[in-house]
Amino acid sequence: MARNPLIAGNWKMHKSERQAEEYIQALLPRVAALEGVGVAICAPYTDLKALADSARGSRVEVYAQNMHQEDQGAYTGEVSAPMLSEAGVQGVVLGHSERRAQFGESDHALALKVPAALRAGLTPLLCVGESEQERDAGDTERRLRQQIAEDLGGVAAEQLSELVIAYEPVWAIGTGRVASPEQAQEAIAFIRALLAARDERAAQQVRILYGGSVDPDNAAGLLELPDIDGALVGGASLQVDSFARIVAAARR
Ligand code: 13P
């Protein structure tokens, strides 16, 4: 079953609204002709409305980088899924390793956030991946199995196909140590097999991306592999030129 590739740029805490606007105006013509490739920009909250307005009607979708699991309430500093949806946002990154490590994002919270995003019509982009220590200890599969089981525990099997999953080994994020195509392919095939145990059809439809030190030089070697449905790009998404070259590399 053909899955359209998705290239998502995770800006993390970069770009003011003005910088975001300049970027999107430069990106739109660069990706307009790349049919069959989905593009998403995962931006800080303050950029989302402007980006969504500028990208409307184009192939570029706008994602947030986090959200709260409740629709509303006494949660100072938080933003909910319906708020993102009303701002024109199409998806949301959940469980990024930086949020897990630095902000206490737990598998328990993710088990509530993923269904909350789906209820609001947002595409959850769930990040999973092992640390260097876990890989060295031979614990990669155990870690992936645990994250997939717990984070997706609240999602009905037939809804799994609406998700995007990003395999982001923690040791490859921001380090320049990109996973080899074989390492990425092996982990992603394992994740797909875990999903297939819940729903074979959904597992064939769900897009699974690779993330961690993707750049214009290594993208093609990763994206040509059959199980890798795209990339979640950090540093190399901050410049329009390098991001657009990665999008172009995803064309099949
Ligand atoms: P880098 O591409 O900078 O390694 O970041 C990857 C990442 O964390 C994307 O979410």
PDB file of C-alpha atoms and ligand atoms in Angstrom:
ATOM      1  CA  MET A   1       0.000   0.000   0.000  1.00  0.00           C
ATOM      2  CA  ALA A   2       1.488   3.348  -1.047  1.00  0.00           C
ATOM      3  CA  ARG A   3       2.036   5.824   1.768  1.00  0.00           C
ATOM      4  CA  ASN A   4       2.754   9.409   0.778  1.00  0.00           C
ATOM      5  CA  PRO A   5       6.008  10.612   2.354  1.00  0.00           C
ATOM      6  CA  LEU A   6       5.899  13.403   4.915  1.00  0.00           C
ATOM      7  CA  ILE A   7       8.768  15.760   5.653  1.00  0.00           C
ATOM      8  CA  ALA A   8       8.209  17.657   8.898  1.00  0.00           C
ATOM      9  CA  GLY A   9      10.453  20.464  10.110  1.00  0.00           C
ATOM     10  CA  ASN A  10      10.629  20.815  13.880  1.00  0.00           C
ATOM     11  CA  TRP A  11      11.783  24.360  14.561  1.00  0.00           C
ATOM     12  CA  LYS A  12      11.914  23.763  18.333  1.00  0.00           C
ATOM     13  CA  MET A  13      12.276  27.149  20.093  1.00  0.00           C
ATOM     14  CA  HIS A  14      13.355  29.078  16.992  1.00  0.00           C
ATOM     15  CA  LYS A  15      11.805  31.873  14.909  1.00  0.00           C
ATOM     16  CA  SER A  16       9.634  34.806  15.875  1.00  0.00           C
ATOM     17  CA  GLU A  17       6.375  35.409  14.017  1.00  0.00           C
ATOM     18  CA  ARG A  18       8.138  37.793  11.616  1.00  0.00           C
ATOM     19  CA  GLN A  19      10.876  35.258  10.877  1.00  0.00           C
ATOM     20  CA  ALA A  20       8.268  32.524  10.440  1.00  0.00           C
ATOM     21  CA  GLU A  21       6.406  34.649   7.911  1.00  0.00           C
ATOM     22  CA  GLU A  22       9.568  35.319   5.868  1.00  0.00           C
ATOM     23  CA  TYR A  23      10.376  31.608   5.915  1.00  0.00           C
ATOM     24  CA  ILE A  24       6.971  30.405   4.770  1.00  0.00           C
ATOM     25  CA  GLN A  25       6.851  32.925   1.914  1.00  0.00           C
ATOM     26  CA  ALA A  26      10.214  31.598   0.694  1.00  0.00           C
ATOM     27  CA  LEU A  27       9.297  27.924   1.239  1.00  0.00           C
ATOM     28  CA  LEU A  28       5.919  27.829  -0.514  1.00  0.00           C
ATOM     29  CA  PRO A  29       7.241  28.310  -4.086  1.00  0.00           C
ATOM     30  CA  ARG A  30      10.094  25.858  -3.445  1.00  0.00           C
ATOM     31  CA  VAL A  31       7.742  22.980  -2.575  1.00  0.00           C
ATOM     32  CA  ALA A  32       4.678  23.832  -4.670  1.00  0.00           C
ATOM     33  CA  ALA A  33       5.546  21.430  -7.500  1.00  0.00           C
ATOM     34  CA  LEU A  34       6.574  18.473  -5.337  1.00  0.00           C
ATOM     35  CA  GLU A  35       3.421  16.470  -5.738  1.00  0.00           C
ATOM     36  CA  GLY A  36       2.904  13.461  -3.532  1.00  0.00           C
ATOM     37  CA  VAL A  37       5.103  14.786  -0.727  1.00  0.00           C
ATOM     38  CA  GLY A  38       3.488  16.122   2.447  1.00  0.00           C
ATOM     39  CA  VAL A  39       5.238  18.979   4.226  1.00  0.00           C
ATOM     40  CA  ALA A  40       4.676  20.108   7.811  1.00  0.00           C
ATOM     41  CA  ILE A  41       6.222  22.893   9.862  1.00  0.00           C
ATOM     42  CA  CYS A  42       6.164  22.302  13.636  1.00  0.00           C
ATOM     43  CA  ALA A  43       6.453  25.766  15.103  1.00  0.00           C
ATOM     44  CA  PRO A  44       6.290  27.636  18.417  1.00  0.00           C
ATOM     45  CA  TYR A  45       2.771  28.589  19.543  1.00  0.00           C
ATOM     46  CA  THR A  46       3.230  32.285  18.732  1.00  0.00           C
ATOM     47  CA  ASP A  47       3.924  31.495  15.049  1.00  0.00           C
ATOM     48  CA  LEU A  48       1.047  29.107  14.448  1.00  0.00           C
ATOM     49  CA  LYS A  49      -1.797  31.432  13.448  1.00  0.00           C
ATOM     50  CA  ALA A  50       0.320  33.450  11.020  1.00  0.00           C
ATOM     51  CA  LEU A  51       1.802  30.303   9.475  1.00  0.00           C
ATOM     52  CA  ALA A  52      -1.586  28.638   9.142  1.00  0.00           C
ATOM     53  CA  ASP A  53      -3.010  31.735   7.435  1.00  0.00           C
ATOM     54  CA  SER A  54      -0.082  31.945   5.007  1.00  0.00           C
ATOM     55  CA  ALA A  55       0.028  28.221   4.229  1.00  0.00           C
ATOM     56  CA  ARG A  56      -3.734  27.783   3.707  1.00  0.00           C
ATOM     57  CA  GLY A  57      -4.452  26.079   0.381  1.00  0.00           C
ATOM     58  CA  SER A  58      -0.818  24.991  -0.067  1.00  0.00           C
ATOM     59  CA  ARG A  59       0.811  21.579   0.520  1.00  0.00           C
ATOM     60  CA  VAL A  60       2.371  22.850   3.756  1.00  0.00           C
ATOM     61  CA  GLU A  61       0.632  21.893   6.994  1.00  0.00           C
ATOM     62  CA  VAL A  62       1.262  23.580  10.322  1.00  0.00           C
ATOM     63  CA  TYR A  63       1.823  21.578  13.507  1.00  0.00           C
ATOM     64  CA  ALA A  64       2.295  22.607  17.127  1.00  0.00           C
ATOM     65  CA  GLN A  65       5.069  21.073  19.247  1.00  0.00           C
ATOM     66  CA  ASN A  66       3.029  20.198  22.350  1.00  0.00           C
ATOM     67  CA  MET A  67      -0.449  20.550  23.879  1.00  0.00           C
ATOM     68  CA  HIS A  68      -2.314  19.733  27.097  1.00  0.00           C
ATOM     69  CA  GLN A  69      -4.571  16.708  27.281  1.00  0.00           C
ATOM     70  CA  GLU A  70      -7.598  18.569  28.688  1.00  0.00           C
ATOM     71  CA  ASP A  71      -9.733  20.800  26.473  1.00  0.00           C
ATOM     72  CA  GLN A  72      -9.750  23.586  29.058  1.00  0.00           C
ATOM     73  CA  GLY A  73      -9.197  24.172  32.756  1.00  0.00           C
ATOM     74  CA  ALA A  74      -6.924  25.592  35.438  1.00  0.00           C
ATOM     75  CA  TYR A  75      -3.615  24.687  33.746  1.00  0.00           C
ATOM     76  CA  THR A  76      -1.616  27.891  33.705  1.00  0.00           C
ATOM     77  CA  GLY A  77       0.676  28.207  30.706  1.00  0.00           C
ATOM     78  CA  GLU A  78      -0.866  25.348  28.748  1.00  0.00           C
ATOM     79  CA  VAL A  79      -2.628  25.212  25.372  1.00  0.00           C
ATOM     80  CA  SER A  80      -5.340  22.709  24.375  1.00  0.00           C
ATOM     81  CA  ALA A  81      -6.055  20.736  21.229  1.00  0.00           C
ATOM     82  CA  PRO A  82      -9.295  22.612  20.360  1.00  0.00           C
ATOM     83  CA  MET A  83      -7.401  25.918  20.685  1.00  0.00           C
ATOM     84  CA  LEU A  84      -4.802  24.690  18.192  1.00  0.00           C
ATOM     85  CA  SER A  85      -7.448  23.398  15.860  1.00  0.00           C
ATOM     86  CA  GLU A  86      -9.295  26.733  15.845  1.00  0.00           C
ATOM     87  CA  ALA A  87      -5.998  28.502  15.035  1.00  0.00           C
ATOM     88  CA  GLY A  88      -5.833  26.474  11.792  1.00  0.00           C
ATOM     89  CA  VAL A  89      -3.255  23.964  13.021  1.00  0.00           C
ATOM     90  CA  GLN A  90      -3.446  20.458  11.494  1.00  0.00           C
ATOM     91  CA  GLY A  91      -1.236  18.426  13.793  1.00  0.00           C
ATOM     92  CA  VAL A  92       0.876  18.328  16.930  1.00  0.00           C
ATOM     93  CA  VAL A  93       4.207  16.796  17.911  1.00  0.00           C
ATOM     94  CA  LEU A  94       3.774  14.687  21.052  1.00  0.00           C
ATOM     95  CA  GLY A  95       6.394  12.966  23.186  1.00  0.00           C
ATOM     96  CA  HIS A  96       9.468  14.608  21.684  1.00  0.00           C
ATOM     97  CA  SER A  97      12.527  13.379  23.602  1.00  0.00           C
ATOM     98  CA  GLU A  98      13.358  16.956  24.646  1.00  0.00           C
ATOM     99  CA  ARG A  99       9.959  17.231  26.300  1.00  0.00           C
ATOM    100  CA  ARG A 100      10.307  13.795  27.868  1.00  0.00           C
ATOM    101  CA  ALA A 101      13.788  14.562  29.244  1.00  0.00           C
ATOM    102  CA  GLN A 102      13.535  18.255  30.162  1.00  0.00           C
ATOM    103  CA  PHE A 103       9.854  18.836  30.892  1.00  0.00           C
ATOM    104  CA  GLY A 104       8.744  15.581  32.469  1.00  0.00           C
ATOM    105  CA  GLU A 105       6.483  14.474  29.608  1.00  0.00           C
ATOM    106  CA  SER A 106       5.321  11.044  30.754  1.00  0.00           C
ATOM    107  CA  ASP A 107       3.945   8.059  28.905  1.00  0.00           C
ATOM    108  CA  HIS A 108       0.868   8.415  31.112  1.00  0.00           C
ATOM    109  CA  ALA A 109       0.253  11.980  29.884  1.00  0.00           C
ATOM    110  CA  LEU A 110       0.871  10.897  26.287  1.00  0.00           C
ATOM    111  CA  ALA A 111      -1.746   8.157  26.607  1.00  0.00           C
ATOM    112  CA  LEU A 112      -4.237  10.995  27.239  1.00  0.00           C
ATOM    113  CA  LYS A 113      -2.769  13.528  24.795  1.00  0.00           C
ATOM    114  CA  VAL A 114      -2.855  11.296  21.713  1.00  0.00           C
ATOM    115  CA  PRO A 115      -6.642  10.644  21.896  1.00  0.00           C
ATOM    116  CA  ALA A 116      -7.258  14.316  22.820  1.00  0.00           C
ATOM    117  CA  ALA A 117      -5.453  15.410  19.663  1.00  0.00           C
ATOM    118  CA  LEU A 118      -7.460  12.967  17.529  1.00  0.00           C
ATOM    119  CA  ARG A 119     -10.743  14.175  19.080  1.00  0.00           C
ATOM    120  CA  ALA A 120      -9.885  17.733  18.048  1.00  0.00           C
ATOM    121  CA  GLY A 121      -9.111  16.648  14.496  1.00  0.00           C
ATOM    122  CA  LEU A 122      -5.350  17.076  14.872  1.00  0.00           C
ATOM    123  CA  THR A 123      -2.806  14.581  13.531  1.00  0.00           C
ATOM    124  CA  PRO A 124      -0.675  13.386  16.447  1.00  0.00           C
ATOM    125  CA  LEU A 125       3.007  13.093  15.458  1.00  0.00           C
ATOM    126  CA  LEU A 126       4.209  10.792  18.229  1.00  0.00           C
ATOM    127  CA  CYS A 127       7.967  10.594  18.822  1.00  0.00           C
ATOM    128  CA  VAL A 128       9.552   7.450  20.212  1.00  0.00           C
ATOM    129  CA  GLY A 129      13.148   6.302  20.431  1.00  0.00           C
ATOM    130  CA  GLU A 130      15.833   4.837  22.645  1.00  0.00           C
ATOM    131  CA  SER A 131      18.684   6.587  24.450  1.00  0.00           C
ATOM    132  CA  GLU A 132      22.302   5.727  23.750  1.00  0.00           C
ATOM    133  CA  GLN A 133      22.497   3.824  27.024  1.00  0.00           C
ATOM    134  CA  GLU A 134      19.449   1.752  26.084  1.00  0.00           C
ATOM    135  CA  ARG A 135      20.888   0.959  22.638  1.00  0.00           C
ATOM    136  CA  ASP A 136      24.242  -0.051  24.136  1.00  0.00           C
ATOM    137  CA  ALA A 137      22.468  -2.305  26.633  1.00  0.00           C
ATOM    138  CA  GLY A 138      20.500  -4.032  23.850  1.00  0.00           C
ATOM    139  CA  ASP A 139      17.289  -2.452  25.159  1.00  0.00           C
ATOM    140  CA  THR A 140      16.142  -0.671  22.001  1.00  0.00           C
ATOM    141  CA  GLU A 141      13.238  -2.996  21.231  1.00  0.00           C
ATOM    142  CA  ARG A 142      12.089  -3.127  24.828  1.00  0.00           C
ATOM    143  CA  ARG A 143      12.003   0.679  24.975  1.00  0.00           C
ATOM    144  CA  LEU A 144      10.133   1.026  21.691  1.00  0.00           C
ATOM    145  CA  ARG A 145       7.635  -1.662  22.711  1.00  0.00           C
ATOM    146  CA  GLN A 146       6.978   0.084  26.011  1.00  0.00           C
ATOM    147  CA  GLN A 147       6.521   3.547  24.455  1.00  0.00           C
ATOM    148  CA  ILE A 148       4.208   2.273  21.721  1.00  0.00           C
ATOM    149  CA  ALA A 149       2.135   0.227  24.196  1.00  0.00           C
ATOM    150  CA  GLU A 150       1.765   3.004  26.780  1.00  0.00           C
ATOM    151  CA  ASP A 151       1.536   6.106  24.577  1.00  0.00           C
ATOM    152  CA  LEU A 152      -1.027   4.526  22.240  1.00  0.00           C
ATOM    153  CA  GLY A 153      -2.940   2.715  24.963  1.00  0.00           C
ATOM    154  CA  GLY A 154      -5.923   5.072  24.590  1.00  0.00           C
ATOM    155  CA  VAL A 155      -6.207   4.845  20.802  1.00  0.00           C
ATOM    156  CA  ALA A 156      -8.680   2.432  19.218  1.00  0.00           C
ATOM    157  CA  ALA A 157      -6.993   0.013  16.794  1.00  0.00           C
ATOM    158  CA  GLU A 158      -8.857   1.352  13.781  1.00  0.00           C
ATOM    159  CA  GLN A 159      -7.725   4.913  14.581  1.00  0.00           C
ATOM    160  CA  LEU A 160      -4.020   4.032  14.517  1.00  0.00           C
ATOM    161  CA  SER A 161      -3.824   4.847  10.814  1.00  0.00           C
ATOM    162  CA  GLU A 162      -4.578   8.523  11.579  1.00  0.00           C
ATOM    163  CA  LEU A 163      -1.300   8.900  13.459  1.00  0.00           C
ATOM    164  CA  VAL A 164       2.168   9.758  12.306  1.00  0.00           C
ATOM    165  CA  ILE A 165       4.999   8.196  14.306  1.00  0.00           C
ATOM    166  CA  ALA A 166       8.570   9.451  14.329  1.00  0.00           C
ATOM    167  CA  TYR A 167      11.384   7.118  15.292  1.00  0.00           C
ATOM    168  CA  GLU A 168      13.935   9.489  16.818  1.00  0.00           C
ATOM    169  CA  PRO A 169      16.834   7.751  18.564  1.00  0.00           C
ATOM    170  CA  VAL A 170      17.890  10.175  21.283  1.00  0.00           C
ATOM    171  CA  TRP A 171      21.599   9.716  20.491  1.00  0.00           C
ATOM    172  CA  ALA A 172      21.027  10.983  16.935  1.00  0.00           C
ATOM    173  CA  ILE A 173      19.203  14.201  17.854  1.00  0.00           C
ATOM    174  CA  GLY A 174      21.277  17.319  17.326  1.00  0.00           C
ATOM    175  CA  THR A 175      24.509  15.315  17.408  1.00  0.00           C
ATOM    176  CA  GLY A 176      25.321  14.922  13.716  1.00  0.00           C
ATOM    177  CA  ARG A 177      25.326  11.140  14.376  1.00  0.00           C
ATOM    178  CA  VAL A 178      22.572  10.131  11.995  1.00  0.00           C
ATOM    179  CA  ALA A 179      21.350   6.539  12.304  1.00  0.00           C
ATOM    180  CA  SER A 180      22.486   4.374   9.411  1.00  0.00           C
ATOM    181  CA  PRO A 181      19.730   3.509   6.930  1.00  0.00           C
ATOM    182  CA  GLU A 182      19.916  -0.075   8.242  1.00  0.00           C
ATOM    183  CA  GLN A 183      19.465   1.015  11.881  1.00  0.00           C
ATOM    184  CA  ALA A 184      16.545   3.278  10.980  1.00  0.00           C
ATOM    185  CA  GLN A 185      14.916   0.669   8.759  1.00  0.00           C
ATOM    186  CA  GLU A 186      15.240  -2.034  11.432  1.00  0.00           C
ATOM    187  CA  ALA A 187      13.696   0.085  14.194  1.00  0.00           C
ATOM    188  CA  ILE A 188      10.896   1.347  11.973  1.00  0.00           C
ATOM    189  CA  ALA A 189      10.049  -2.151  10.735  1.00  0.00           C
ATOM    190  CA  PHE A 190       9.913  -3.214  14.395  1.00  0.00           C
ATOM    191  CA  ILE A 191       7.501  -0.377  15.243  1.00  0.00           C
ATOM    192  CA  ARG A 192       5.318  -1.318  12.277  1.00  0.00           C
ATOM    193  CA  ALA A 193       5.249  -4.937  13.464  1.00  0.00           C
ATOM    194  CA  LEU A 194       4.135  -3.759  16.934  1.00  0.00           C
ATOM    195  CA  LEU A 195       1.275  -1.824  15.341  1.00  0.00           C
ATOM    196  CA  ALA A 196       0.392  -4.769  13.089  1.00  0.00           C
ATOM    197  CA  ALA A 197      -0.148  -6.890  16.175  1.00  0.00           C
ATOM    198  CA  ARG A 198      -2.994  -4.490  17.024  1.00  0.00           C
ATOM    199  CA  ASP A 199      -4.353  -3.838  13.522  1.00  0.00           C
ATOM    200  CA  GLU A 200      -2.728  -5.128  10.340  1.00  0.00           C
ATOM    201  CA  ARG A 201      -4.483  -2.665   8.026  1.00  0.00           C
ATOM    202  CA  ALA A 202      -3.753   0.389  10.159  1.00  0.00           C
ATOM    203  CA  ALA A 203      -0.104  -0.666  10.460  1.00  0.00           C
ATOM    204  CA  GLN A 204       0.203  -0.630   6.675  1.00  0.00           C
ATOM    205  CA  GLN A 205      -1.340   2.854   6.491  1.00  0.00           C
ATOM    206  CA  VAL A 206       0.413   4.656   9.342  1.00  0.00           C
ATOM    207  CA  ARG A 207       3.361   6.800   8.325  1.00  0.00           C
ATOM    208  CA  ILE A 208       6.557   6.248  10.293  1.00  0.00           C
ATOM    209  CA  LEU A 209       9.269   8.903   9.924  1.00  0.00           C
ATOM    210  CA  TYR A 210      12.903   8.896  10.909  1.00  0.00           C
ATOM    211  CA  GLY A 211      14.353  11.832  12.873  1.00  0.00           C
ATOM    212  CA  GLY A 212      17.834  12.658  14.149  1.00  0.00           C
ATOM    213  CA  SER A 213      20.515  14.649  12.285  1.00  0.00           C
ATOM    214  CA  VAL A 214      18.759  14.431   8.909  1.00  0.00           C
ATOM    215  CA  ASP A 215      20.320  16.832   6.398  1.00  0.00           C
ATOM    216  CA  PRO A 216      20.242  17.360   2.633  1.00  0.00           C
ATOM    217  CA  ASP A 217      23.228  15.036   2.142  1.00  0.00           C
ATOM    218  CA  ASN A 218      21.957  12.006   4.066  1.00  0.00           C
ATOM    219  CA  ALA A 219      18.197  12.366   3.411  1.00  0.00           C
ATOM    220  CA  ALA A 220      18.004  10.487   0.107  1.00  0.00           C
ATOM    221  CA  GLY A 221      19.754   7.388   1.510  1.00  0.00           C
ATOM    222  CA  LEU A 222      17.203   7.184   4.325  1.00  0.00           C
ATOM    223  CA  LEU A 223      14.119   8.124   2.364  1.00  0.00           C
ATOM    224  CA  GLU A 224      14.628   5.568  -0.388  1.00  0.00           C
ATOM    225  CA  LEU A 225      14.048   2.702   2.083  1.00  0.00           C
ATOM    226  CA  PRO A 226      10.566   1.187   1.817  1.00  0.00           C
ATOM    227  CA  ASP A 227       9.657   1.381   5.515  1.00  0.00           C
ATOM    228  CA  ILE A 228      10.815   4.986   6.057  1.00  0.00           C
ATOM    229  CA  ASP A 229       7.915   7.258   5.159  1.00  0.00           C
ATOM    230  CA  GLY A 230       9.623  10.589   5.679  1.00  0.00           C
ATOM    231  CA  ALA A 231      11.699  12.598   8.109  1.00  0.00           C
ATOM    232  CA  LEU A 232      11.340  14.779  11.177  1.00  0.00           C
ATOM    233  CA  VAL A 233      14.034  17.400  10.708  1.00  0.00           C
ATOM    234  CA  GLY A 234      15.388  19.677  13.430  1.00  0.00           C
ATOM    235  CA  GLY A 235      18.418  21.854  12.707  1.00  0.00           C
ATOM    236  CA  ALA A 236      18.329  21.426   8.926  1.00  0.00           C
ATOM    237  CA  SER A 237      14.728  22.706   8.814  1.00  0.00           C
ATOM    238  CA  LEU A 238      15.700  26.171  10.022  1.00  0.00           C
ATOM    239  CA  GLN A 239      17.020  27.259   6.613  1.00  0.00           C
ATOM    240  CA  VAL A 240      14.552  27.223   3.727  1.00  0.00           C
ATOM    241  CA  ASP A 241      17.149  25.953   1.265  1.00  0.00           C
ATOM    242  CA  SER A 242      18.262  22.901   3.231  1.00  0.00           C
ATOM    243  CA  PHE A 243      14.683  22.025   4.228  1.00  0.00           C
ATOM    244  CA  ALA A 244      13.416  22.345   0.635  1.00  0.00           C
ATOM    245  CA  ARG A 245      16.250  20.075  -0.553  1.00  0.00           C
ATOM    246  CA  ILE A 246      15.182  17.414   1.971  1.00  0.00           C
ATOM    247  CA  VAL A 247      11.562  17.720   0.783  1.00  0.00           C
ATOM    248  CA  ALA A 248      12.765  17.262  -2.805  1.00  0.00           C
ATOM    249  CA  ALA A 249      14.699  14.133  -1.771  1.00  0.00           C
ATOM    250  CA  ALA A 250      11.427  12.546  -0.580  1.00  0.00           C
ATOM    251  CA  ARG A 251       9.843  12.584  -4.003  1.00  0.00           C
ATOM    252  CA  ARG A 252       9.273   8.980  -5.104  1.00  0.00           C
TER     253      ARG A 252
HETATM  254  P1  13P B   1      18.063  17.371  14.527  1.00  0.00           P
HETATM  255  O1  13P B   1      17.615  17.171  13.102  1.00  0.00           O
HETATM  256  O2  13P B   1      18.581  18.754  14.773  1.00  0.00           O
HETATM  257  O3  13P B   1      19.009  16.281  14.946  1.00  0.00           O
HETATM  258  O4  13P B   1      16.779  17.237  15.448  1.00  0.00           O
HETATM  259  C1  13P B   1      15.954  16.146  15.281  1.00  0.00           C
HETATM  260  C2  13P B   1      14.717  16.383  16.053  1.00  0.00           C
HETATM  261  O5  13P B   1      14.711  16.381  17.263  1.00  0.00           O
HETATM  262  C3  13P B   1      13.483  16.620  15.298  1.00  0.00           C
HETATM  263  O6  13P B   1      12.377  16.560  16.128  1.00  0.00           O
END
